[in-house]
Coordinates of C-alpha atoms and ligand atoms in Angstrom, one line a residue:
M1 CA 78.3 48.7 188.5
R2 CA 80.9 51.0 187.0
S3 CA 80.8 49.4 183.6
L4 CA 77.0 49.5 183.6
S5 CA 76.9 53.3 184.2
V6 CA 79.5 53.7 181.4
V7 CA 77.2 51.9 179.0
F8 CA 74.3 54.0 180.3
L9 CA 76.2 57.2 179.8
A10 CA 77.2 56.2 176.3
L11 CA 73.6 55.4 175.5
L12 CA 72.5 58.8 176.8
A13 CA 75.2 60.5 174.7
G14 CA 74.0 58.6 171.6
L15 CA 70.4 59.5 172.2
G16 CA 71.3 63.1 172.9
M17 CA 73.0 63.4 169.5
A18 CA 70.1 61.8 167.6
D19 CA 67.8 64.1 169.5
T20 CA 69.4 67.4 168.4
A21 CA 69.1 66.5 164.8
M22 CA 65.6 65.2 165.1
A23 CA 64.4 68.1 167.2
A24 CA 66.2 70.7 165.1
G25 CA 66.1 69.3 161.6
G26 CA 68.9 69.9 159.1
A27 CA 67.7 73.3 157.9
D28 CA 67.7 74.5 161.6
V29 CA 71.2 73.1 162.1
L30 CA 72.4 75.1 159.1
Q31 CA 70.6 78.3 160.2
Q32 CA 71.8 78.1 163.8
Q33 CA 75.4 76.7 163.5
C34 CA 76.5 77.5 160.0
S35 CA 74.9 80.7 158.7
S36 CA 77.3 83.1 160.6
C37 CA 80.1 82.0 158.2
H38 CA 78.3 80.5 155.1
A39 CA 75.8 82.1 152.7
L40 CA 72.9 79.7 152.5
T41 CA 70.9 81.7 150.0
K42 CA 72.3 83.7 147.1
P43 CA 73.7 86.9 148.5
A44 CA 72.0 90.1 147.3
D45 CA 75.4 91.8 147.7
A46 CA 77.8 90.4 145.0
S47 CA 80.6 92.9 145.7
L48 CA 84.3 92.3 146.1
D49 CA 83.9 93.5 149.7
R50 CA 81.5 90.7 150.4
L51 CA 84.0 88.2 149.0
W52 CA 86.8 89.7 151.1
E53 CA 84.8 89.7 154.3
R54 CA 83.1 86.4 154.1
K55 CA 84.2 83.9 156.7
G56 CA 83.5 80.7 154.8
P57 CA 82.8 79.5 151.2
D58 CA 79.3 79.9 149.8
L59 CA 77.0 77.0 150.4
Y60 CA 73.9 78.3 148.6
Y61 CA 74.5 76.0 145.7
A62 CA 75.8 73.0 147.8
G63 CA 73.2 70.7 146.3
V64 CA 74.6 71.0 142.8
K65 CA 78.2 71.0 143.9
F66 CA 79.0 68.3 146.5
N67 CA 78.5 64.6 146.7
R68 CA 76.3 63.9 149.7
E69 CA 78.4 61.0 151.1
W70 CA 81.4 63.3 151.1
L71 CA 79.5 66.0 153.0
E72 CA 78.3 63.7 155.6
A73 CA 81.7 62.3 156.3
W74 CA 83.6 65.6 156.1
L75 CA 81.3 67.3 158.5
Q76 CA 82.2 64.7 161.1
N77 CA 85.9 64.9 160.4
P78 CA 86.7 68.1 158.6
T79 CA 90.1 68.4 156.9
T80 CA 91.8 71.4 155.2
I81 CA 90.6 72.1 151.7
R82 CA 91.9 75.6 151.2
P83 CA 95.4 75.6 152.5
G84 CA 95.5 79.4 152.6
G85 CA 92.0 79.8 154.2
V86 CA 88.9 81.0 152.4
M87 CA 90.7 84.2 151.4
Y88 CA 94.3 83.3 151.0
A89 CA 95.5 86.9 150.6
K90 CA 94.7 87.5 154.2
A91 CA 96.9 84.6 155.4
I92 CA 100.0 85.3 153.2
K93 CA 103.1 86.3 155.1
A94 CA 105.2 88.1 152.5
S95 CA 108.9 87.4 152.5
A96 CA 111.2 90.4 152.1
D97 CA 111.9 89.8 148.4
K98 CA 108.4 88.4 147.7
T99 CA 109.9 85.2 146.3
A100 CA 109.1 82.9 149.2
D101 CA 105.8 84.0 150.6
T102 CA 104.4 81.6 153.2
I103 CA 101.0 81.0 154.7
D104 CA 100.4 82.0 158.2
T105 CA 98.6 78.9 159.4
G106 CA 98.0 80.6 162.8
K107 CA 95.2 82.6 161.1
L108 CA 93.4 79.4 160.2
T109 CA 91.0 77.9 162.8
P110 CA 89.8 74.3 162.8
H111 CA 86.3 73.7 161.4
V112 CA 83.3 73.0 163.6
K113 CA 82.7 69.2 163.9
L114 CA 79.2 67.7 163.9
G115 CA 78.0 64.4 165.3
K116 CA 76.7 61.6 163.1
A117 CA 73.0 62.5 163.2
D118 CA 73.6 66.2 162.8
S119 CA 75.9 65.6 159.9
A120 CA 73.4 63.5 158.1
A121 CA 70.6 66.0 158.7
A122 CA 72.9 68.9 157.6
A123 CA 74.0 67.0 154.5
D124 CA 70.3 66.4 153.6
A125 CA 69.5 70.0 154.0
L126 CA 72.6 71.1 152.0
M127 CA 71.7 68.8 149.1
K128 CA 68.4 70.8 148.7
L129 CA 70.2 74.1 148.0
G130 CA 70.8 75.6 144.6
A131 CA 69.0 73.3 142.2
D132 CA 66.7 76.2 141.1
L133 CA 69.5 78.6 140.3
N134 CA 70.4 77.2 136.9
L135 CA 74.1 77.3 137.6
V136 CA 74.9 73.8 136.5
Q137 CA 73.6 72.0 133.5
K138 CA 72.7 68.3 134.1
G139 CA 74.6 66.0 131.8
A140 CA 77.3 68.6 131.0
F141 CA 80.0 66.0 131.8
K142 CA 80.1 63.5 129.0
N143 CA 83.6 62.1 128.7
G144 CA 84.2 59.1 130.9
S145 CA 87.9 58.5 130.1
P146 CA 90.2 61.6 130.4
G147 CA 93.0 60.1 128.3
P148 CA 96.8 60.3 128.7
M149 CA 97.1 64.1 128.2
A150 CA 94.6 65.1 130.9
K151 CA 97.1 65.3 133.8
M152 CA 99.5 67.3 131.6
L153 CA 96.7 69.8 130.8
F154 CA 96.1 70.2 134.6
S155 CA 99.7 70.5 135.7
K156 CA 101.5 72.2 132.7
L157 CA 99.4 73.2 129.7
R158 CA 96.5 75.0 131.3
G159 CA 98.2 76.2 134.5
C160 CA 95.6 74.9 136.9
S161 CA 98.3 73.7 139.3
S162 CA 99.6 77.2 139.8
C163 CA 96.6 77.6 142.1
H164 CA 95.4 74.1 142.9
S165 CA 97.3 71.1 144.2
A166 CA 96.1 67.7 142.9
K167 CA 97.8 65.7 145.6
G168 CA 99.2 66.4 149.0
G169 CA 100.5 70.0 148.6
D170 CA 102.1 69.6 145.2
G171 CA 100.8 72.8 143.6
G172 CA 99.6 76.3 144.3
R173 CA 97.8 77.2 147.4
S174 CA 95.4 80.1 146.5
G175 CA 92.7 77.7 145.3
P176 CA 91.1 74.7 146.9
E177 CA 93.0 71.4 147.0
L178 CA 91.6 69.1 144.3
G179 CA 93.3 65.9 145.5
D180 CA 89.9 64.4 146.4
A181 CA 87.8 66.3 143.9
G182 CA 86.4 63.0 142.6
S183 CA 84.9 62.2 146.0
R184 CA 83.9 65.7 146.9
L185 CA 82.5 67.3 143.7
Q186 CA 79.8 66.5 141.2
P187 CA 81.2 66.2 137.6
D188 CA 78.6 68.5 136.1
F189 CA 79.5 71.1 138.7
M190 CA 83.2 70.9 137.7
V191 CA 82.4 71.4 134.1
A192 CA 80.3 74.5 134.9
Y193 CA 82.9 75.9 137.3
I194 CA 85.9 75.4 135.0
N195 CA 84.0 77.0 132.1
N196 CA 82.9 80.0 134.0
P197 CA 84.0 80.6 137.6
Q198 CA 82.5 84.1 137.6
K199 CA 79.1 82.7 137.1
F200 CA 79.4 81.4 140.7
D201 CA 81.1 84.5 142.0
P202 CA 81.8 87.6 139.9
H203 CA 85.0 88.4 141.8
I204 CA 86.5 85.0 142.3
W205 CA 90.2 85.0 141.2
M206 CA 90.1 81.8 139.1
P207 CA 90.3 83.1 135.6
T208 CA 87.8 82.1 132.8
L209 CA 90.3 80.4 130.5
G210 CA 88.2 80.0 127.4
L211 CA 89.0 76.3 127.2
T212 CA 87.6 74.1 124.5
D213 CA 84.8 71.7 125.6
A214 CA 87.2 68.8 124.8
D215 CA 89.8 70.2 127.3
V216 CA 87.1 70.9 130.0
Q217 CA 85.8 67.3 129.6
K218 CA 89.4 65.9 129.9
L219 CA 90.2 68.1 132.9
T220 CA 87.0 67.0 134.7
G221 CA 87.6 63.4 133.8
Y222 CA 91.1 63.7 135.3
L223 CA 89.8 65.4 138.5
L224 CA 87.2 62.6 138.9
T225 CA 90.0 60.1 139.2
L226 CA 91.4 61.9 142.2
K227 CA 90.0 60.3 145.4
H228 CA 91.3 59.9 148.9
T229 CA 90.0 56.4 149.4
E230 CA 93.2 54.4 149.0
A231 CA 96.5 55.3 150.6
Q232 CA 98.6 57.7 148.5
Ligands
HEC301 C1 83.5 80.1 162.0 C2 83.1 80.0 160.7 C3 82.4 78.7 160.2 C4 81.3 78.1 160.7 C5 80.5 78.4 161.9 C6 81.0 77.0 159.8 N1 81.9 76.9 158.8 FE1 81.9 75.6 157.3 N2 83.7 76.4 156.6 C7 84.3 77.5 157.1 C8 85.6 77.7 156.4 C9 86.6 78.8 156.7 C10 85.6 76.7 155.4 C11 86.8 76.5 154.4 C12 87.7 75.4 154.9 C13 88.7 75.0 154.0 O1 88.6 75.3 152.8 O2 89.7 74.4 154.4 C14 84.4 76.0 155.5 C15 84.1 74.9 154.7 C16 82.9 74.2 154.7 C17 82.5 73.2 153.7 C18 83.3 72.9 152.5 C19 82.9 74.0 151.5 C20 83.7 73.9 150.2 O3 83.3 74.7 149.3 O4 84.7 73.3 150.1 C21 81.3 72.8 154.1 C22 80.4 71.8 153.4 C23 80.9 73.5 155.3 N3 81.9 74.3 155.7 C24 79.7 73.3 156.0 C25 79.5 73.8 157.3 C26 78.3 73.5 158.1 C27 77.3 72.5 157.7 C28 78.4 74.3 159.2 C29 77.4 74.3 160.4 C30 77.3 73.1 161.1 C31 79.6 75.1 159.1 N4 80.2 74.8 157.9 C32 80.0 76.1 160.0 C33 83.9 78.3 158.2 C34 82.8 78.0 159.0
HEC302 C1 94.5 82.0 139.6 C2 94.2 80.8 140.4 C3 93.4 79.7 139.7 C4 93.7 79.0 138.5 C5 94.8 79.3 137.5 C6 92.7 78.0 138.5 N1 91.9 78.0 139.5 FE1 90.4 76.7 139.9 N2 89.8 77.8 141.5 C7 90.5 78.9 142.0 C8 89.7 79.5 143.1 C9 90.1 80.7 143.9 C10 88.5 78.7 143.2 C11 87.3 78.9 144.2 C12 87.7 79.0 145.6 C13 86.6 78.9 146.6 O1 85.4 78.5 146.3 O2 86.8 79.3 147.7 C14 88.6 77.7 142.2 C15 87.7 76.7 142.1 C16 87.9 75.6 141.2 C17 87.0 74.4 141.2 C18 85.8 74.2 142.1 C19 86.3 73.6 143.4 C20 85.7 74.0 144.6 O3 86.1 73.4 145.6 O4 85.0 75.0 144.6 C21 87.5 73.6 140.2 C22 86.9 72.2 139.8 C23 88.6 74.2 139.6 N3 88.8 75.4 140.3 C24 89.4 73.7 138.6 C25 90.4 74.4 138.0 C26 91.0 73.9 136.7 C27 90.7 72.6 136.0 C28 91.9 74.9 136.4 C29 92.8 74.9 135.1 C30 92.1 74.9 133.9 C31 91.9 75.9 137.4 N4 90.9 75.6 138.3 C32 92.6 77.1 137.4 C33 91.7 79.4 141.5 C34 92.3 79.1 140.3

């Protein structure tokens, strides 16, 4: 009797989850549960204040940025991407001599988790955002093999690792971790972003570095190899 009711409850819970997504639809999930922190349409206000005050990264071009499978999985089991939060300057605890600033992780709150059906619906809705904005050129990534210098470009020659870690905390913390960039991001997006971050946000603190196309292709090729699938 007891085990039967457990099965029954599990069934109910399963149905309940599927129901929310079906009744609400992905666009409604985004509107109701996500829009308080994330811009789902291009903000009219592109000021520095807006960047400073926003509670989460912009999602209005999610459809040209993320891989759908990554979205669906991450929304069910979110992990930290920006070790200093969405605005790292707010989480910095300065040390007396400024040489050993640390991040106040107490200021970071865990991300909302979605069930399976809601994640799938939200991922579908997110993949519809941004295609019409002309931010990313289809086919911009051409180079399949990054070559032996690519890692060096990232870590030493072009200074990317002063803001980004490529693997498990080894690198700067003011930009998103790129240790699973290959699973998370579309290659054409990476090319567009590395070329001109300010096209995505006029006040974002990643510099436009004026790299040659060959370097951008190599860097993107390198980032594509970074995936969290196998144990590190
Ligand atoms: C309370 C604010 C808040 C709410 C509500 C919220 N998020 Fe987030 N979201 C964040 C923050 C902060 C981050 C950055 C996390 C990180 O980088 O470690 C984030 C990151 C993300 C990312 C990764 C973005 C990127 O550029 O790396 C996605 C996708 C996302 N959220 C989707 C959603 C969806 C879908 C919902 C609604 C079901 C939602 N979020 C609700 C604050 C929020
Ligand atoms: C001064 C710090 C800084 C440097 C140097 C820097 N970045 Fe960034 N980068 C950022 C910030 C900040 C973002 C966007 C953060 C956000 O969306 O919240 C970003 C975003 C990105 C993204 C998009 C990832 C995402 O999740 O939105 C890629 C790809 C990227 N950087 C690659 C590079 C590469 C390659 C280099 C070196 C050529 C580099 N960055 C140098 C700070 C930096």
